[in-house]
Short mmCIF file of C-alpha atoms in Angstrom, two decimals:
data_model
loop_
_atom_site.label_atom_id
_atom_site.label_comp_id
_atom_site.label_asym_id
_atom_site.label_seq_id
_atom_site.Cartn_x
_atom_site.Cartn_y
_atom_site.Cartn_z
CA MET A 1 -20.90 49.95 43.16
CA THR A 2 -17.87 47.78 44.43
CA ASP A 3 -18.56 44.53 45.92
CA PRO A 4 -17.36 44.58 49.48
CA HIS A 5 -16.28 40.90 49.43
CA GLY A 6 -14.42 41.08 45.97
CA ASP A 7 -11.14 42.35 47.15
CA GLU A 8 -11.18 39.86 50.06
CA VAL A 9 -11.94 36.93 47.99
CA ARG A 10 -9.22 37.87 45.35
CA ARG A 11 -6.84 38.48 48.07
CA LEU A 12 -7.37 35.14 49.64
CA ARG A 13 -6.94 33.26 46.31
CA THR A 14 -3.70 35.36 45.17
CA GLU A 15 -2.02 35.98 48.54
CA GLU A 16 -3.00 32.90 50.50
CA HIS A 17 -3.53 30.54 47.70
CA LEU A 18 -6.81 29.18 49.09
CA SER A 19 -9.26 26.90 47.13
CA VAL A 20 -12.98 27.74 46.39
CA ARG A 21 -13.99 25.72 49.27
CA GLU A 22 -11.54 27.18 51.74
CA ILE A 23 -12.53 30.64 50.65
CA ARG A 24 -16.34 29.76 51.03
CA ALA A 25 -15.53 28.48 54.57
CA ARG A 26 -13.67 31.85 55.36
CA THR A 27 -16.20 34.21 53.88
CA GLY A 28 -19.49 32.30 54.38
CA LEU A 29 -20.14 33.09 50.64
CA GLY A 30 -21.91 30.47 48.26
CA ARG A 31 -20.10 28.63 45.51
CA ASN A 32 -21.37 30.44 42.54
CA ARG A 33 -20.71 33.95 44.26
CA VAL A 34 -17.22 33.00 44.83
CA TYR A 35 -16.61 31.62 41.32
CA GLU A 36 -18.14 35.00 40.05
CA LEU A 37 -15.85 37.06 41.95
CA LEU A 38 -12.70 35.06 40.94
CA ARG A 39 -13.52 35.38 37.28
CA GLY A 40 -10.14 35.98 35.46
CA VAL A 41 -8.21 34.85 38.53
CA PRO A 42 -6.22 31.69 37.89
CA PRO A 43 -6.33 28.91 40.60
CA PRO A 44 -3.42 28.15 42.52
CA GLU A 45 -1.27 25.54 41.09
CA ARG A 46 -1.79 23.10 44.30
CA THR A 47 -5.42 23.04 43.65
CA ARG A 48 -5.06 21.90 40.10
CA ARG A 49 -5.97 18.12 39.55
CA PRO A 50 -3.37 16.21 37.66
CA ASN A 51 -4.52 15.74 34.06
CA ALA A 52 -3.75 12.02 32.83
CA ARG A 53 -3.78 13.48 29.25
CA ASP A 54 -0.95 16.18 29.77
CA ASP A 55 1.65 13.70 28.37
CA LEU A 56 -0.69 12.99 25.36
CA ARG A 57 -1.31 16.77 24.62
CA ALA A 58 2.39 17.30 24.75
CA GLU A 59 3.10 14.55 22.31
CA ALA A 60 0.23 15.87 20.12
CA VAL A 61 1.98 19.29 19.88
CA ALA A 62 5.24 17.64 19.21
CA LEU A 63 3.72 15.62 16.33
CA ARG A 64 2.03 18.73 15.00
CA SER A 65 5.50 20.58 15.01
CA THR A 66 6.68 17.82 12.86
CA GLY A 67 4.05 18.18 10.25
CA HIS A 68 1.41 15.53 11.19
CA SER A 69 -2.19 16.34 10.33
CA VAL A 70 -5.04 16.03 13.08
CA PRO A 71 -6.25 12.40 11.63
CA GLU A 72 -2.55 11.31 11.91
CA ILE A 73 -2.18 12.54 15.47
CA ALA A 74 -5.46 11.13 16.58
CA GLN A 75 -4.53 7.63 15.18
CA ARG A 76 -1.10 7.61 16.67
CA LEU A 77 -2.16 8.76 20.23
CA GLY A 78 -5.49 6.86 20.08
CA VAL A 79 -7.85 9.89 20.77
CA SER A 80 -10.65 11.15 18.90
CA ARG A 81 -10.16 13.72 15.95
CA SER A 82 -11.86 16.42 17.81
CA THR A 83 -9.62 16.05 21.01
CA ALA A 84 -6.70 16.12 18.89
CA TYR A 85 -7.96 19.28 17.18
CA LEU A 86 -8.51 21.11 20.45
CA TRP A 87 -4.97 20.20 21.41
CA VAL A 88 -3.23 21.63 18.17
CA ARG A 89 -5.63 24.06 16.72
CA HIS A 90 -3.25 26.88 17.94
CA LEU A 91 -0.45 25.46 15.65
CA PRO A 92 -0.92 25.99 11.78
CA LEU A 93 0.28 23.22 9.74
CA HIS A 94 3.20 24.12 7.34
CA ARG A 95 4.79 21.33 5.40
CA ASP A 96 7.81 21.34 3.02
CA PRO A 97 6.55 19.90 -0.30
CA GLU A 98 9.21 17.24 -0.30
CA GLN A 99 8.50 16.13 3.40
CA GLU A 100 4.75 16.14 2.59
CA GLN A 101 5.25 13.84 -0.35
CA GLN A 102 7.41 11.49 1.64
CA ARG A 103 4.80 11.55 4.43
CA ARG A 104 2.05 10.59 1.94
CA ARG A 105 4.02 7.73 0.71
CA ALA A 106 4.98 6.41 3.98
CA HIS A 107 1.23 6.70 5.06
CA SER A 108 -0.02 5.01 1.89
CA LYS A 109 2.39 2.20 2.46
CA THR A 110 1.25 1.85 6.02
CA MET A 111 -2.42 1.64 5.00
CA THR A 112 -1.64 -0.80 2.18
CA GLU A 113 0.17 -3.08 4.45
CA GLY A 114 -2.58 -2.85 6.97
CA ARG A 115 -5.36 -3.58 4.49
CA TRP A 116 -3.35 -6.73 2.89
CA ALA A 117 -2.17 -8.12 6.19
CA THR A 118 -4.95 -10.58 6.48
CA HIS A 119 -4.60 -11.65 2.90
CA ARG A 120 -0.87 -12.11 3.17
CA GLN A 121 -1.34 -14.29 6.25
CA GLU A 122 -3.79 -16.59 4.21
CA ARG A 123 -1.53 -16.50 1.24
CA ASP A 124 1.34 -17.67 3.30
CA LYS A 125 -0.52 -20.33 5.18
CA ALA A 126 -1.79 -21.72 1.52
CA GLN A 127 1.82 -21.55 0.22
CA ALA A 128 3.24 -23.49 3.21
CA ALA A 129 0.62 -26.14 2.74
CA VAL A 130 1.50 -26.57 -0.98
CA HIS A 131 5.20 -26.76 -0.29
CA ASP A 132 4.74 -29.34 2.31
CA LEU A 133 2.72 -31.45 -0.01
CA ALA A 134 4.92 -30.84 -2.89
CA ALA A 135 7.93 -31.82 -0.72
CA ARG A 136 6.48 -35.07 0.32
CA VAL A 137 6.31 -36.09 -3.41
CA VAL A 138 10.06 -36.06 -3.63
CA GLY A 139 10.95 -38.74 -1.13
CA GLU A 140 14.50 -40.34 -1.23
CA LEU A 141 16.63 -39.90 -4.23
CA ASP A 142 18.71 -42.73 -5.57
CA ASP A 143 21.77 -42.31 -7.73
CA ARG A 144 19.85 -42.29 -10.95
CA ASP A 145 17.77 -39.42 -9.79
CA VAL A 146 20.65 -37.52 -8.79
CA LEU A 147 22.56 -38.08 -12.23
CA LEU A 148 19.46 -36.83 -13.95
CA LEU A 149 19.01 -33.77 -11.96
CA GLY A 150 22.67 -32.90 -11.71
CA ALA A 151 22.95 -33.10 -15.58
CA VAL A 152 19.88 -31.04 -15.95
CA SER A 153 21.36 -28.39 -13.17
CA TYR A 154 24.70 -28.30 -15.27
CA TRP A 155 22.98 -27.90 -18.57
CA CYS A 156 21.19 -24.83 -17.17
CA GLU A 157 24.11 -23.19 -14.98
CA GLY A 158 27.37 -24.80 -16.30
CA THR A 159 29.95 -24.01 -18.78
CA LYS A 160 29.22 -25.51 -22.23
CA SER A 161 31.07 -26.07 -25.28
CA LYS A 162 30.21 -24.02 -28.49
CA PRO A 163 30.44 -25.41 -32.20
CA TRP A 164 32.88 -22.46 -32.84
CA ARG A 165 35.04 -22.98 -29.58
CA ARG A 166 35.42 -26.45 -28.23
CA ASP A 167 35.93 -26.52 -24.40
CA ASP A 168 34.94 -29.86 -22.93
CA HIS A 169 35.38 -29.65 -19.42
CA VAL A 170 33.09 -29.01 -16.46
CA GLN A 171 32.75 -25.84 -14.70
CA PHE A 172 29.75 -25.04 -12.44
CA VAL A 173 28.88 -21.57 -11.23
CA ASN A 174 26.11 -20.55 -8.79
CA SER A 175 25.19 -18.54 -5.92
CA ASP A 176 22.63 -20.90 -4.23
CA PRO A 177 24.26 -23.24 -1.85
CA ARG A 178 21.39 -25.58 -2.15
CA LEU A 179 21.81 -26.18 -5.72
CA LEU A 180 25.80 -26.25 -5.46
CA LEU A 181 25.22 -29.01 -2.78
CA LEU A 182 23.26 -30.96 -5.34
CA PHE A 183 25.80 -30.65 -8.13
CA LEU A 184 28.47 -31.88 -5.60
CA ARG A 185 26.33 -34.88 -4.80
CA PHE A 186 26.15 -35.34 -8.69
CA LEU A 187 29.90 -35.26 -8.83
CA GLU A 188 30.26 -37.72 -6.08
CA VAL A 189 27.89 -40.26 -7.76
CA CYS A 190 30.06 -39.75 -11.00
CA GLY A 191 33.26 -40.61 -8.83
CA VAL A 192 34.63 -37.27 -8.33
CA GLY A 193 35.07 -36.41 -4.62
CA ARG A 194 35.21 -32.95 -3.22
CA ALA A 195 38.79 -32.73 -2.87
CA ALA A 196 39.38 -33.25 -6.48
CA PRO A 197 37.81 -30.00 -7.85
CA SER A 198 39.35 -26.54 -7.48
CA TYR A 199 37.04 -23.62 -6.16
CA ARG A 200 36.88 -19.99 -6.79
CA VAL A 201 34.78 -17.10 -5.42
CA SER A 202 33.52 -14.68 -7.94
CA ILE A 203 32.53 -11.59 -6.06
CA HIS A 204 32.48 -7.81 -6.10
CA GLU A 205 35.46 -5.90 -5.12
CA SER A 206 33.69 -4.05 -2.57
CA ALA A 207 32.92 -7.26 -0.54
CA ASP A 208 35.23 -9.42 1.80
CA ALA A 209 36.32 -12.22 -0.81
CA GLU A 210 38.40 -14.13 1.86
CA ALA A 211 35.37 -14.21 4.35
CA ALA A 212 33.09 -15.26 1.54
CA ALA A 213 35.56 -18.17 0.77
CA ASP A 214 35.71 -19.16 4.34
CA TRP A 215 31.97 -19.27 4.30
CA TRP A 216 31.54 -21.50 1.23
CA ALA A 217 34.07 -23.87 2.41
CA GLU A 218 32.32 -24.31 5.88
CA GLU A 219 29.00 -24.35 4.35
CA LEU A 220 29.59 -27.13 1.74
CA ALA A 221 32.26 -28.88 3.65
CA LEU A 222 35.03 -28.01 1.10
CA PRO A 223 38.71 -28.18 1.51
CA ARG A 224 39.90 -24.65 2.14
CA ASP A 225 43.25 -25.28 0.43
CA ARG A 226 41.39 -26.09 -2.87
CA PHE A 227 40.39 -22.48 -3.26
CA GLN A 228 42.03 -20.37 -5.71
CA ARG A 229 42.51 -16.62 -5.91
CA PRO A 230 38.99 -14.91 -6.10
CA THR A 231 37.88 -13.11 -9.13
CA LEU A 232 36.75 -9.61 -8.14
CA LYS A 233 34.18 -7.70 -10.22
CA LYS A 234 34.55 -4.03 -10.66
CA HIS A 235 32.01 -1.95 -8.48
CA LYS A 236 30.17 0.58 -10.35
CA VAL A 237 28.95 3.32 -8.09
CA THR A 238 25.88 4.12 -10.45
CA THR A 239 24.53 0.58 -10.25
CA ALA A 240 21.77 0.14 -7.59
CA ARG A 241 22.79 -3.28 -6.36
CA ARG A 242 20.75 -5.33 -3.89
CA ASN A 243 23.11 -8.08 -3.29
CA VAL A 244 25.10 -6.26 -0.43
CA GLY A 245 25.64 -6.68 3.32
CA ASP A 246 26.92 -9.69 5.30
CA ALA A 247 24.70 -12.13 3.55
CA TYR A 248 26.21 -11.34 0.11
CA ARG A 249 28.91 -14.04 -0.50
CA GLY A 250 29.21 -13.86 -4.38
CA CYS A 251 29.05 -16.93 -6.46
CA LEU A 252 31.08 -20.05 -6.20
CA VAL A 253 32.90 -21.60 -9.28
CA ILE A 254 33.48 -25.36 -9.30
CA ASN A 255 36.02 -26.30 -11.71
CA VAL A 256 36.72 -30.09 -12.35
CA PRO A 257 40.24 -30.94 -13.86
CA GLY A 258 40.61 -33.55 -16.67
CA SER A 259 36.74 -33.67 -16.91
CA ARG A 260 36.50 -34.05 -20.63
CA GLU A 261 35.04 -37.52 -20.33
CA LEU A 262 32.54 -36.35 -17.70
CA TYR A 263 31.35 -33.52 -19.86
CA TRP A 264 30.91 -36.02 -22.66
CA ARG A 265 28.60 -37.94 -19.97
CA ILE A 266 26.63 -35.01 -19.24
CA GLU A 267 26.00 -34.12 -23.00
CA GLY A 268 24.81 -38.03 -23.42
CA MET A 269 22.48 -37.73 -20.49
CA ILE A 270 20.94 -34.51 -21.76
CA ALA A 271 20.65 -35.89 -25.23
CA GLY A 272 18.80 -39.01 -23.78
CA LEU A 273 16.57 -36.85 -21.70
CA PHE A 274 15.59 -34.73 -24.61
CA GLU A 275 14.93 -37.65 -26.78
CA SER A 276 12.72 -39.18 -24.02
CA VAL A 277 10.64 -36.03 -23.90
CA ARG A 278 10.07 -36.31 -27.59
CA HIS A 279 8.50 -39.75 -27.41
CA VAL A 280 6.30 -39.12 -24.19
#
């Protein structure tokens, strides 16, 4: 038997777009009875309450479409896994094997960085404390200190004569401006001012050699007119280089003309240091 109120209740919903409360007031029916008669009839748009999670739901669907798993979506959006699952369960997860491998690597890296973040902070703090303590040991350097440090630096990084090829002159090459400053100070203690040597940038041909020369001249307070033509290294495409970008300025070559006697002095200081070490 057809319910005499059914057609009227559904008409009020579909044509007049009334809410349940308004239908109850119009018909005098109870709440449960109205809901029963409206089963299968969607509520009008105006009666729907705004859902604060609608944006999150849309974002979850977008993440799912780009290959994210339910746990990843839950973590990214700050919701429970069950909620994330309800939002995307109608979307099967299909991933490209290569994309899946990249995703796993990225996820593993993120987890590893998070796991070791506290350890790194403690390590960096301890390292800074050791650096500070060790730096206090150095204090002020006198000329003798500079002579010894400069001679050792040169013996590590400078050009040296060979028994089969005598070439007694001073040429120092490095990419660290701090070490170069130390060597320039060594030269000054030895009576060689910064206007005496010639300077040359050794750099890959893919870089801006002139800009690098300008930077070295300004950084080390060197006369720009003492710079010679740069030495350009051939760029090999197959080589994976890390010294690229604006911070790459190649190496600076310091060549001291007429420096045979200075070279002999360096040899003598090194010989004296080695002999002293033997008797310690």
